[in-house]
Amino acid sequence: GAVVSQHPSWVICKSGTSVKIECRSLDFQATTMFWYRQFPKQSLMLMATSNEGSKATYEQGVEKDKFLINHASLTLSTLTVTSAHPEDSSFYICSAREDRYEQYFGPGTRLTVT
Amino acid sequence: QKEVEQNSGPLSVPEGAIASLNCTYSDRGSQSFFWYRQYSGKSPELIMFIYSNGDKEDGRFTAQLNKASQYVSLLIRDSQPSDSATYLCAPQDNYGQNFVFGPGTRLSVLP
């Protein structure tokens, strides 16, 4: 099956700093990648959709200047949380899709902002 | 506003029984329906998907779809303790662009 990796698996950072999370599709070319956020005991919330080579489409209520997404190649997308605050602490999950319909999820990145 | 509803549970079934997970959706334009399993602290993993009315079987799992009723379900036969997880229903829109995830149903299979 399709494999998606994320790095780092978990990260702790201080308030006000920026954190970059990488999402890679290892054995397929991902034309579209998605970024989700999940708070404890809640469902996945889509943050943004990115297509390779174009600007990401952000969901309503997600600040594009705070959550910078770059989809520079067909196998790599990055999410940068800028000026992180404790309320940004969450489980960030990416998913990737080739030309078929199903999405394959990365293992997630747990971010803790102190 | 596209909505997906699932019973949050927990749904408890004894080992070996059939677990039935239900999902309703509001977007009549939804064409494909995906079921994901999420263990605590982990990311979702795809179980199966269905896009035609009726039943689709894959091993111990059977997905059932009724587009007229805007209802999709997942049956798990011979439930095992390892099936204990949260199950997410995800209709996909007609453009094949995006999922709207339901809140998930927490399943507990008792040994």
JSON list of C-alpha atoms in Angstrom, two decimals:
[
{"chain": "A", "resi": 1, "resn": "GLY", "atom": "CA", "xyz": [0.00, 0.00, 0.00]},
{"chain": "A", "resi": 2, "resn": "ALA", "atom": "CA", "xyz": [0.90, 3.65, -0.31]},
{"chain": "A", "resi": 3, "resn": "VAL", "atom": "CA", "xyz": [3.21, 4.98, 2.38]},
{"chain": "A", "resi": 4, "resn": "VAL", "atom": "CA", "xyz": [3.26, 8.51, 3.72]},
{"chain": "A", "resi": 5, "resn": "SER", "atom": "CA", "xyz": [5.83, 9.65, 6.24]},
{"chain": "A", "resi": 6, "resn": "GLN", "atom": "CA", "xyz": [5.92, 12.66, 8.51]},
{"chain": "A", "resi": 7, "resn": "HIS", "atom": "CA", "xyz": [8.79, 14.27, 10.33]},
{"chain": "A", "resi": 8, "resn": "PRO", "atom": "CA", "xyz": [9.15, 14.92, 13.15]},
{"chain": "A", "resi": 9, "resn": "SER", "atom": "CA", "xyz": [6.88, 12.53, 15.02]},
{"chain": "A", "resi": 10, "resn": "TRP", "atom": "CA", "xyz": [6.69, 14.88, 17.94]},
{"chain": "A", "resi": 11, "resn": "VAL", "atom": "CA", "xyz": [8.09, 18.27, 18.75]},
{"chain": "A", "resi": 12, "resn": "ILE", "atom": "CA", "xyz": [8.16, 20.57, 21.73]},
{"chain": "A", "resi": 13, "resn": "CYS", "atom": "CA", "xyz": [8.81, 24.24, 21.13]},
{"chain": "A", "resi": 14, "resn": "LYS", "atom": "CA", "xyz": [8.64, 27.49, 23.01]},
{"chain": "A", "resi": 15, "resn": "SER", "atom": "CA", "xyz": [5.90, 30.01, 22.46]},
{"chain": "A", "resi": 16, "resn": "GLY", "atom": "CA", "xyz": [6.74, 32.44, 19.70]},
{"chain": "A", "resi": 17, "resn": "THR", "atom": "CA", "xyz": [8.97, 30.12, 17.73]},
{"chain": "A", "resi": 18, "resn": "SER", "atom": "CA", "xyz": [8.22, 28.46, 14.39]},
{"chain": "A", "resi": 19, "resn": "VAL", "atom": "CA", "xyz": [8.01, 24.77, 13.66]},
{"chain": "A", "resi": 20, "resn": "LYS", "atom": "CA", "xyz": [8.20, 23.01, 10.31]},
{"chain": "A", "resi": 21, "resn": "ILE", "atom": "CA", "xyz": [6.58, 19.64, 9.69]},
{"chain": "A", "resi": 22, "resn": "GLU", "atom": "CA", "xyz": [7.40, 17.58, 6.61]},
{"chain": "A", "resi": 23, "resn": "CYS", "atom": "CA", "xyz": [5.10, 15.19, 4.81]},
{"chain": "A", "resi": 24, "resn": "ARG", "atom": "CA", "xyz": [6.45, 12.81, 2.20]},
{"chain": "A", "resi": 25, "resn": "SER", "atom": "CA", "xyz": [4.83, 10.27, -0.07]},
{"chain": "A", "resi": 26, "resn": "LEU", "atom": "CA", "xyz": [7.40, 7.48, -0.28]},
{"chain": "A", "resi": 27, "resn": "ASP", "atom": "CA", "xyz": [6.20, 5.24, -3.07]},
{"chain": "A", "resi": 28, "resn": "PHE", "atom": "CA", "xyz": [3.88, 7.35, -5.16]},
{"chain": "A", "resi": 29, "resn": "GLN", "atom": "CA", "xyz": [3.55, 10.83, -6.52]},
{"chain": "A", "resi": 30, "resn": "ALA", "atom": "CA", "xyz": [1.03, 12.86, -4.60]},
{"chain": "A", "resi": 31, "resn": "THR", "atom": "CA", "xyz": [-0.80, 15.33, -6.77]},
{"chain": "A", "resi": 32, "resn": "THR", "atom": "CA", "xyz": [-2.71, 16.55, -3.74]},
{"chain": "A", "resi": 33, "resn": "MET", "atom": "CA", "xyz": [-1.79, 16.69, -0.09]},
{"chain": "A", "resi": 34, "resn": "PHE", "atom": "CA", "xyz": [-3.99, 17.58, 2.82]},
{"chain": "A", "resi": 35, "resn": "TRP", "atom": "CA", "xyz": [-3.18, 18.89, 6.28]},
{"chain": "A", "resi": 36, "resn": "TYR", "atom": "CA", "xyz": [-5.40, 18.10, 9.23]},
{"chain": "A", "resi": 37, "resn": "ARG", "atom": "CA", "xyz": [-5.39, 18.98, 12.88]},
{"chain": "A", "resi": 38, "resn": "GLN", "atom": "CA", "xyz": [-6.89, 16.89, 15.62]},
{"chain": "A", "resi": 39, "resn": "PHE", "atom": "CA", "xyz": [-7.42, 17.95, 19.21]},
{"chain": "A", "resi": 40, "resn": "PRO", "atom": "CA", "xyz": [-7.87, 15.31, 21.92]},
{"chain": "A", "resi": 41, "resn": "LYS", "atom": "CA", "xyz": [-11.09, 13.34, 21.65]},
{"chain": "A", "resi": 42, "resn": "GLN", "atom": "CA", "xyz": [-12.15, 15.32, 18.59]},
{"chain": "A", "resi": 43, "resn": "SER", "atom": "CA", "xyz": [-12.36, 14.41, 14.94]},
{"chain": "A", "resi": 44, "resn": "LEU", "atom": "CA", "xyz": [-10.02, 15.41, 12.17]},
{"chain": "A", "resi": 45, "resn": "MET", "atom": "CA", "xyz": [-10.35, 18.97, 10.99]},
{"chain": "A", "resi": 46, "resn": "LEU", "atom": "CA", "xyz": [-9.08, 19.84, 7.54]},
{"chain": "A", "resi": 47, "resn": "MET", "atom": "CA", "xyz": [-6.78, 22.83, 7.58]},
{"chain": "A", "resi": 48, "resn": "ALA", "atom": "CA", "xyz": [-5.76, 23.13, 3.95]},
{"chain": "A", "resi": 49, "resn": "THR", "atom": "CA", "xyz": [-5.46, 21.37, 0.64]},
{"chain": "A", "resi": 50, "resn": "SER", "atom": "CA", "xyz": [-2.38, 21.76, -1.49]},
{"chain": "A", "resi": 51, "resn": "ASN", "atom": "CA", "xyz": [-1.65, 20.81, -5.06]},
{"chain": "A", "resi": 52, "resn": "GLU", "atom": "CA", "xyz": [1.91, 20.54, -6.28]},
{"chain": "A", "resi": 53, "resn": "GLY", "atom": "CA", "xyz": [3.19, 23.78, -7.66]},
{"chain": "A", "resi": 54, "resn": "SER", "atom": "CA", "xyz": [0.24, 25.92, -6.64]},
{"chain": "A", "resi": 55, "resn": "LYS", "atom": "CA", "xyz": [-0.88, 27.83, -3.58]},
{"chain": "A", "resi": 56, "resn": "ALA", "atom": "CA", "xyz": [-2.68, 25.96, -0.85]},
{"chain": "A", "resi": 57, "resn": "THR", "atom": "CA", "xyz": [-6.40, 26.35, -0.31]},
{"chain": "A", "resi": 58, "resn": "TYR", "atom": "CA", "xyz": [-7.16, 27.03, 3.31]},
{"chain": "A", "resi": 59, "resn": "GLU", "atom": "CA", "xyz": [-10.35, 26.14, 5.13]},
{"chain": "A", "resi": 60, "resn": "GLN", "atom": "CA", "xyz": [-12.41, 28.86, 6.70]},
{"chain": "A", "resi": 61, "resn": "GLY", "atom": "CA", "xyz": [-10.97, 30.01, 9.99]},
{"chain": "A", "resi": 62, "resn": "VAL", "atom": "CA", "xyz": [-7.43, 28.79, 9.29]},
{"chain": "A", "resi": 63, "resn": "GLU", "atom": "CA", "xyz": [-4.91, 31.62, 9.14]},
{"chain": "A", "resi": 64, "resn": "LYS", "atom": "CA", "xyz": [-2.79, 31.19, 6.04]},
{"chain": "A", "resi": 65, "resn": "ASP", "atom": "CA", "xyz": [-0.12, 33.54, 7.36]},
{"chain": "A", "resi": 66, "resn": "LYS", "atom": "CA", "xyz": [0.23, 31.46, 10.49]},
{"chain": "A", "resi": 67, "resn": "PHE", "atom": "CA", "xyz": [0.14, 28.04, 8.88]},
{"chain": "A", "resi": 68, "resn": "LEU", "atom": "CA", "xyz": [2.41, 28.20, 5.87]},
{"chain": "A", "resi": 69, "resn": "ILE", "atom": "CA", "xyz": [2.11, 25.34, 3.44]},
{"chain": "A", "resi": 70, "resn": "ASN", "atom": "CA", "xyz": [4.53, 24.57, 0.67]},
{"chain": "A", "resi": 71, "resn": "HIS", "atom": "CA", "xyz": [4.01, 21.73, -1.81]},
{"chain": "A", "resi": 72, "resn": "ALA", "atom": "CA", "xyz": [7.22, 22.05, -3.74]},
{"chain": "A", "resi": 73, "resn": "SER", "atom": "CA", "xyz": [7.31, 18.62, -5.32]},
{"chain": "A", "resi": 74, "resn": "LEU", "atom": "CA", "xyz": [5.07, 15.64, -5.98]},
{"chain": "A", "resi": 75, "resn": "THR", "atom": "CA", "xyz": [6.47, 13.88, -2.94]},
{"chain": "A", "resi": 76, "resn": "LEU", "atom": "CA", "xyz": [6.93, 16.62, -0.37]},
{"chain": "A", "resi": 77, "resn": "SER", "atom": "CA", "xyz": [4.71, 19.10, 1.40]},
{"chain": "A", "resi": 78, "resn": "THR", "atom": "CA", "xyz": [5.65, 21.15, 4.44]},
{"chain": "A", "resi": 79, "resn": "LEU", "atom": "CA", "xyz": [3.57, 22.87, 7.09]},
{"chain": "A", "resi": 80, "resn": "THR", "atom": "CA", "xyz": [5.19, 25.64, 9.07]},
{"chain": "A", "resi": 81, "resn": "VAL", "atom": "CA", "xyz": [3.48, 26.84, 12.22]},
{"chain": "A", "resi": 82, "resn": "THR", "atom": "CA", "xyz": [4.73, 30.37, 12.70]},
{"chain": "A", "resi": 83, "resn": "SER", "atom": "CA", "xyz": [4.86, 32.15, 16.04]},
{"chain": "A", "resi": 84, "resn": "ALA", "atom": "CA", "xyz": [3.43, 29.12, 17.75]},
{"chain": "A", "resi": 85, "resn": "HIS", "atom": "CA", "xyz": [1.30, 29.51, 20.87]},
{"chain": "A", "resi": 86, "resn": "PRO", "atom": "CA", "xyz": [0.12, 26.94, 23.40]},
{"chain": "A", "resi": 87, "resn": "GLU", "atom": "CA", "xyz": [-3.31, 26.81, 21.73]},
{"chain": "A", "resi": 88, "resn": "ASP", "atom": "CA", "xyz": [-1.56, 25.50, 18.60]},
{"chain": "A", "resi": 89, "resn": "SER", "atom": "CA", "xyz": [-0.59, 22.37, 20.50]},
{"chain": "A", "resi": 90, "resn": "SER", "atom": "CA", "xyz": [-2.28, 19.55, 18.64]},
{"chain": "A", "resi": 91, "resn": "PHE", "atom": "CA", "xyz": [-1.84, 16.43, 16.54]},
{"chain": "A", "resi": 92, "resn": "TYR", "atom": "CA", "xyz": [-1.08, 17.44, 12.96]},
{"chain": "A", "resi": 93, "resn": "ILE", "atom": "CA", "xyz": [-1.66, 14.84, 10.30]},
{"chain": "A", "resi": 94, "resn": "CYS", "atom": "CA", "xyz": [-1.01, 15.01, 6.59]},
{"chain": "A", "resi": 95, "resn": "SER", "atom": "CA", "xyz": [-2.49, 12.84, 3.92]},
{"chain": "A", "resi": 96, "resn": "ALA", "atom": "CA", "xyz": [-1.62, 12.37, 0.29]},
{"chain": "A", "resi": 97, "resn": "ARG", "atom": "CA", "xyz": [-3.50, 11.33, -2.77]},
{"chain": "A", "resi": 98, "resn": "GLU", "atom": "CA", "xyz": [-2.31, 10.17, -6.14]},
{"chain": "A", "resi": 99, "resn": "ASP", "atom": "CA", "xyz": [-4.79, 10.18, -8.99]},
{"chain": "A", "resi": 100, "resn": "ARG", "atom": "CA", "xyz": [-7.15, 7.76, -7.31]},
{"chain": "A", "resi": 101, "resn": "TYR", "atom": "CA", "xyz": [-9.68, 8.81, -4.74]},
{"chain": "A", "resi": 102, "resn": "GLU", "atom": "CA", "xyz": [-8.34, 7.37, -1.52]},
{"chain": "A", "resi": 103, "resn": "GLN", "atom": "CA", "xyz": [-6.15, 9.38, 0.80]},
{"chain": "A", "resi": 104, "resn": "TYR", "atom": "CA", "xyz": [-3.29, 7.84, 2.71]},
{"chain": "A", "resi": 105, "resn": "PHE", "atom": "CA", "xyz": [-2.37, 9.34, 6.03]},
{"chain": "A", "resi": 106, "resn": "GLY", "atom": "CA", "xyz": [1.01, 10.01, 7.52]},
{"chain": "A", "resi": 107, "resn": "PRO", "atom": "CA", "xyz": [1.66, 8.89, 11.10]},
{"chain": "A", "resi": 108, "resn": "GLY", "atom": "CA", "xyz": [1.10, 12.39, 12.46]},
{"chain": "A", "resi": 109, "resn": "THR", "atom": "CA", "xyz": [3.15, 14.94, 14.35]},
{"chain": "A", "resi": 110, "resn": "ARG", "atom": "CA", "xyz": [2.36, 15.81, 17.92]},
{"chain": "A", "resi": 111, "resn": "LEU", "atom": "CA", "xyz": [3.17, 19.44, 18.61]},
{"chain": "A", "resi": 112, "resn": "THR", "atom": "CA", "xyz": [3.44, 20.81, 22.12]},
{"chain": "A", "resi": 113, "resn": "VAL", "atom": "CA", "xyz": [4.01, 24.53, 22.55]},
{"chain": "A", "resi": 114, "resn": "THR", "atom": "CA", "xyz": [5.19, 25.57, 26.00]},
{"chain": "B", "resi": 1, "resn": "GLN", "atom": "CA", "xyz": [-22.70, 23.15, 5.53]},
{"chain": "B", "resi": 2, "resn": "LYS", "atom": "CA", "xyz": [-21.73, 19.56, 4.85]},
{"chain": "B", "resi": 3, "resn": "GLU", "atom": "CA", "xyz": [-22.38, 17.39, 7.86]},
{"chain": "B", "resi": 4, "resn": "VAL", "atom": "CA", "xyz": [-21.53, 13.84, 8.74]},
{"chain": "B", "resi": 5, "resn": "GLU", "atom": "CA", "xyz": [-23.07, 12.24, 11.77]},
{"chain": "B", "resi": 6, "resn": "GLN", "atom": "CA", "xyz": [-21.96, 9.19, 13.65]},
{"chain": "B", "resi": 7, "resn": "ASN", "atom": "CA", "xyz": [-22.88, 7.84, 17.03]},
{"chain": "B", "resi": 8, "resn": "SER", "atom": "CA", "xyz": [-19.90, 8.69, 19.21]},
{"chain": "B", "resi": 9, "resn": "GLY", "atom": "CA", "xyz": [-20.30, 5.54, 21.27]},
{"chain": "B", "resi": 10, "resn": "PRO", "atom": "CA", "xyz": [-18.67, 3.79, 22.88]},
{"chain": "B", "resi": 11, "resn": "LEU", "atom": "CA", "xyz": [-20.18, 0.83, 21.14]},
{"chain": "B", "resi": 12, "resn": "SER", "atom": "CA", "xyz": [-19.35, -2.29, 23.09]},
{"chain": "B", "resi": 13, "resn": "VAL", "atom": "CA", "xyz": [-19.66, -5.74, 21.56]},
{"chain": "B", "resi": 14, "resn": "PRO", "atom": "CA", "xyz": [-18.39, -9.12, 22.76]},
{"chain": "B", "resi": 15, "resn": "GLU", "atom": "CA", "xyz": [-15.58, -10.84, 20.94]},
{"chain": "B", "resi": 16, "resn": "GLY", "atom": "CA", "xyz": [-16.86, -12.79, 17.95]},
{"chain": "B", "resi": 17, "resn": "ALA", "atom": "CA", "xyz": [-19.99, -10.69, 17.53]},
{"chain": "B", "resi": 18, "resn": "ILE", "atom": "CA", "xyz": [-20.91, -8.41, 14.64]},
{"chain": "B", "resi": 19, "resn": "ALA", "atom": "CA", "xyz": [-20.25, -4.73, 15.18]},
{"chain": "B", "resi": 20, "resn": "SER", "atom": "CA", "xyz": [-22.44, -2.32, 13.22]},
{"chain": "B", "resi": 21, "resn": "LEU", "atom": "CA", "xyz": [-21.28, 1.24, 12.71]},
{"chain": "B", "resi": 22, "resn": "ASN", "atom": "CA", "xyz": [-23.58, 3.80, 11.15]},
{"chain": "B", "resi": 23, "resn": "CYS", "atom": "CA", "xyz": [-23.08, 7.11, 9.40]},
{"chain": "B", "resi": 24, "resn": "THR", "atom": "CA", "xyz": [-25.42, 9.66, 7.84]},
{"chain": "B", "resi": 25, "resn": "TYR", "atom": "CA", "xyz": [-24.40, 12.54, 5.64]},
{"chain": "B", "resi": 26, "resn": "SER", "atom": "CA", "xyz": [-26.03, 15.70, 4.41]},
{"chain": "B", "resi": 27, "resn": "ASP", "atom": "CA", "xyz": [-24.30, 16.34, 1.08]},
{"chain": "B", "resi": 28, "resn": "ARG", "atom": "CA", "xyz": [-26.30, 14.62, -1.65]},
{"chain": "B", "resi": 29, "resn": "GLY", "atom": "CA", "xyz": [-23.42, 15.27, -4.03]},
{"chain": "B", "resi": 30, "resn": "SER", "atom": "CA", "xyz": [-21.22, 12.80, -2.18]},
{"chain": "B", "resi": 31, "resn": "GLN", "atom": "CA", "xyz": [-20.19, 9.99, -4.47]},
{"chain": "B", "resi": 32, "resn": "SER", "atom": "CA", "xyz": [-17.63, 7.90, -2.62]},
{"chain": "B", "resi": 33, "resn": "PHE", "atom": "CA", "xyz": [-17.57, 6.90, 1.00]},
{"chain": "B", "resi": 34, "resn": "PHE", "atom": "CA", "xyz": [-14.53, 5.89, 2.97]},
{"chain": "B", "resi": 35, "resn": "TRP", "atom": "CA", "xyz": [-14.14, 4.15, 6.29]},
{"chain": "B", "resi": 36, "resn": "TYR", "atom": "CA", "xyz": [-11.02, 4.77, 8.35]},
{"chain": "B", "resi": 37, "resn": "ARG", "atom": "CA", "xyz": [-9.91, 3.21, 11.60]},
{"chain": "B", "resi": 38, "resn": "GLN", "atom": "CA", "xyz": [-7.98, 5.29, 14.12]},
{"chain": "B", "resi": 39, "resn": "TYR", "atom": "CA", "xyz": [-6.29, 3.84, 17.15]},
{"chain": "B", "resi": 40, "resn": "SER", "atom": "CA", "xyz": [-5.74, 6.17, 20.08]},
{"chain": "B", "resi": 41, "resn": "GLY", "atom": "CA", "xyz": [-2.79, 8.45, 19.45]},
{"chain": "B", "resi": 42, "resn": "LYS", "atom": "CA", "xyz": [-2.34, 7.23, 15.89]},
{"chain": "B", "resi": 43, "resn": "SER", "atom": "CA", "xyz": [-3.35, 8.55, 12.50]},
{"chain": "B", "resi": 44, "resn": "PRO", "atom": "CA", "xyz": [-6.25, 7.05, 10.53]},
{"chain": "B", "resi": 45, "resn": "GLU", "atom": "CA", "xyz": [-5.78, 4.02, 8.33]},
{"chain": "B", "resi": 46, "resn": "LEU", "atom": "CA", "xyz": [-8.01, 3.18, 5.40]},
{"chain": "B", "resi": 47, "resn": "ILE", "atom": "CA", "xyz": [-10.26, 0.15, 5.82]},
{"chain": "B", "resi": 48, "resn": "MET", "atom": "CA", "xyz": [-12.34, 0.30, 2.67]},
{"chain": "B", "resi": 49, "resn": "PHE", "atom": "CA", "xyz": [-14.46, 2.49, 0.46]},
{"chain": "B", "resi": 50, "resn": "ILE", "atom": "CA", "xyz": [-17.73, 2.15, -1.40]},
{"chain": "B", "resi": 51, "resn": "TYR", "atom": "CA", "xyz": [-19.34, 4.16, -4.17]},
{"chain": "B", "resi": 52, "resn": "SER", "atom": "CA", "xyz": [-22.24, 2.01, -5.41]},
{"chain": "B", "resi": 53, "resn": "ASN", "atom": "CA", "xyz": [-25.48, 1.39, -3.61]},
{"chain": "B", "resi": 54, "resn": "GLY", "atom": "CA", "xyz": [-25.58, -1.97, -1.91]},
{"chain": "B", "resi": 55, "resn": "ASP", "atom": "CA", "xyz": [-22.99, -4.01, -0.10]},
{"chain": "B", "resi": 56, "resn": "LYS", "atom": "CA", "xyz": [-19.26, -4.35, -0.56]},
{"chain": "B", "resi": 57, "resn": "GLU", "atom": "CA", "xyz": [-17.34, -7.00, 1.30]},
{"chain": "B", "resi": 58, "resn": "ASP", "atom": "CA", "xyz": [-13.65, -7.09, 2.14]},
{"chain": "B", "resi": 59, "resn": "GLY", "atom": "CA", "xyz": [-12.63, -9.84, 4.53]},
{"chain": "B", "resi": 60, "resn": "ARG", "atom": "CA", "xyz": [-14.43, -9.36, 7.83]},
{"chain": "B", "resi": 61, "resn": "PHE", "atom": "CA", "xyz": [-15.64, -5.92, 6.79]},
{"chain": "B", "resi": 62, "resn": "THR", "atom": "CA", "xyz": [-18.78, -5.10, 4.84]},
{"chain": "B", "resi": 63, "resn": "ALA", "atom": "CA", "xyz": [-19.68, -1.57, 3.81]},
{"chain": "B", "resi": 64, "resn": "GLN", "atom": "CA", "xyz": [-23.30, -0.80, 3.00]},
{"chain": "B", "resi": 65, "resn": "LEU", "atom": "CA", "xyz": [-24.46, 2.26, 1.09]},
{"chain": "B", "resi": 66, "resn": "ASN", "atom": "CA", "xyz": [-27.91, 3.71, 0.54]},
{"chain": "B", "resi": 67, "resn": "LYS", "atom": "CA", "xyz": [-27.62, 7.01, -1.27]},
{"chain": "B", "resi": 68, "resn": "ALA", "atom": "CA", "xyz": [-31.37, 7.66, -1.25]},
{"chain": "B", "resi": 69, "resn": "SER", "atom": "CA", "xyz": [-31.33, 7.55, 2.55]},
{"chain": "B", "resi": 70, "resn": "GLN", "atom": "CA", "xyz": [-27.91, 9.22, 2.72]},
{"chain": "B", "resi": 71, "resn": "TYR", "atom": "CA", "xyz": [-26.73, 6.41, 4.91]},
{"chain": "B", "resi": 72, "resn": "VAL", "atom": "CA", "xyz": [-23.59, 4.33, 4.96]},
{"chain": "B", "resi": 73, "resn": "SER", "atom": "CA", "xyz": [-22.60, 1.65, 7.41]},
{"chain": "B", "resi": 74, "resn": "LEU", "atom": "CA", "xyz": [-19.72, -0.64, 8.25]},
{"chain": "B", "resi": 75, "resn": "LEU", "atom": "CA", "xyz": [-20.19, -4.15, 9.59]},
{"chain": "B", "resi": 76, "resn": "ILE", "atom": "CA", "xyz": [-17.36, -5.98, 11.28]},
{"chain": "B", "resi": 77, "resn": "ARG", "atom": "CA", "xyz": [-17.88, -9.71, 11.55]},
{"chain": "B", "resi": 78, "resn": "ASP", "atom": "CA", "xyz": [-16.17, -11.88, 14.15]},
{"chain": "B", "resi": 79, "resn": "SER", "atom": "CA", "xyz": [-15.06, -8.80, 16.06]},
{"chain": "B", "resi": 80, "resn": "GLN", "atom": "CA", "xyz": [-11.70, -9.02, 17.76]},
{"chain": "B", "resi": 81, "resn": "PRO", "atom": "CA", "xyz": [-10.28, -6.99, 20.67]},
{"chain": "B", "resi": 82, "resn": "SER", "atom": "CA", "xyz": [-7.78, -5.58, 18.15]},
{"chain": "B", "resi": 83, "resn": "ASP", "atom": "CA", "xyz": [-10.71, -3.98, 16.33]},
{"chain": "B", "resi": 84, "resn": "SER", "atom": "CA", "xyz": [-11.21, -1.69, 19.32]},
{"chain": "B", "resi": 85, "resn": "ALA", "atom": "CA", "xyz": [-10.64, 1.78, 17.86]},
{"chain": "B", "resi": 86, "resn": "THR", "atom": "CA", "xyz": [-12.47, 4.82, 16.59]},
{"chain": "B", "resi": 87, "resn": "TYR", "atom": "CA", "xyz": [-14.04, 4.40, 13.17]},
{"chain": "B", "resi": 88, "resn": "LEU", "atom": "CA", "xyz": [-14.33, 7.45, 10.96]},
{"chain": "B", "resi": 89, "resn": "CYS", "atom": "CA", "xyz": [-16.81, 7.81, 8.14]},
{"chain": "B", "resi": 90, "resn": "ALA", "atom": "CA", "xyz": [-15.68, 10.11, 5.32]},
{"chain": "B", "resi": 91, "resn": "PRO", "atom": "CA", "xyz": [-17.89, 10.98, 2.37]},
{"chain": "B", "resi": 92, "resn": "GLN", "atom": "CA", "xyz": [-16.07, 12.47, -0.56]},
{"chain": "B", "resi": 93, "resn": "ASP", "atom": "CA", "xyz": [-17.54, 15.22, -2.65]},
{"chain": "B", "resi": 94, "resn": "ASN", "atom": "CA", "xyz": [-18.46, 14.91, -6.28]},
{"chain": "B", "resi": 95, "resn": "TYR", "atom": "CA", "xyz": [-15.29, 16.59, -7.41]},
{"chain": "B", "resi": 96, "resn": "GLY", "atom": "CA", "xyz": [-13.19, 13.98, -5.67]},
{"chain": "B", "resi": 97, "resn": "GLN", "atom": "CA", "xyz": [-11.44, 16.75, -3.85]},
{"chain": "B", "resi": 98, "resn": "ASN", "atom": "CA", "xyz": [-12.10, 16.38, -0.23]},
{"chain": "B", "resi": 99, "resn": "PHE", "atom": "CA", "xyz": [-13.42, 14.35, 2.62]},
{"chain": "B", "resi": 100, "resn": "VAL", "atom": "CA", "xyz": [-15.64, 15.56, 5.39]},
{"chain": "B", "resi": 101, "resn": "PHE", "atom": "CA", "xyz": [-14.87, 13.38, 8.36]},
{"chain": "B", "resi": 102, "resn": "GLY", "atom": "CA", "xyz": [-17.52, 12.34, 10.80]},
{"chain": "B", "resi": 103, "resn": "PRO", "atom": "CA", "xyz": [-16.80, 12.60, 14.53]},
{"chain": "B", "resi": 104, "resn": "GLY", "atom": "CA", "xyz": [-16.13, 8.87, 14.68]},
{"chain": "B", "resi": 105, "resn": "THR", "atom": "CA", "xyz": [-17.61, 6.00, 16.63]},
{"chain": "B", "resi": 106, "resn": "ARG", "atom": "CA", "xyz": [-15.54, 4.46, 19.37]},
{"chain": "B", "resi": 107, "resn": "LEU", "atom": "CA", "xyz": [-15.78, 0.67, 19.27]},
{"chain": "B", "resi": 108, "resn": "SER", "atom": "CA", "xyz": [-14.81, -1.53, 22.17]},
{"chain": "B", "resi": 109, "resn": "VAL", "atom": "CA", "xyz": [-14.63, -5.28, 21.61]},
{"chain": "B", "resi": 110, "resn": "LEU", "atom": "CA", "xyz": [-14.72, -7.10, 24.90]},
{"chain": "B", "resi": 111, "resn": "PRO", "atom": "CA", "xyz": [-12.74, -10.34, 25.23]}
]
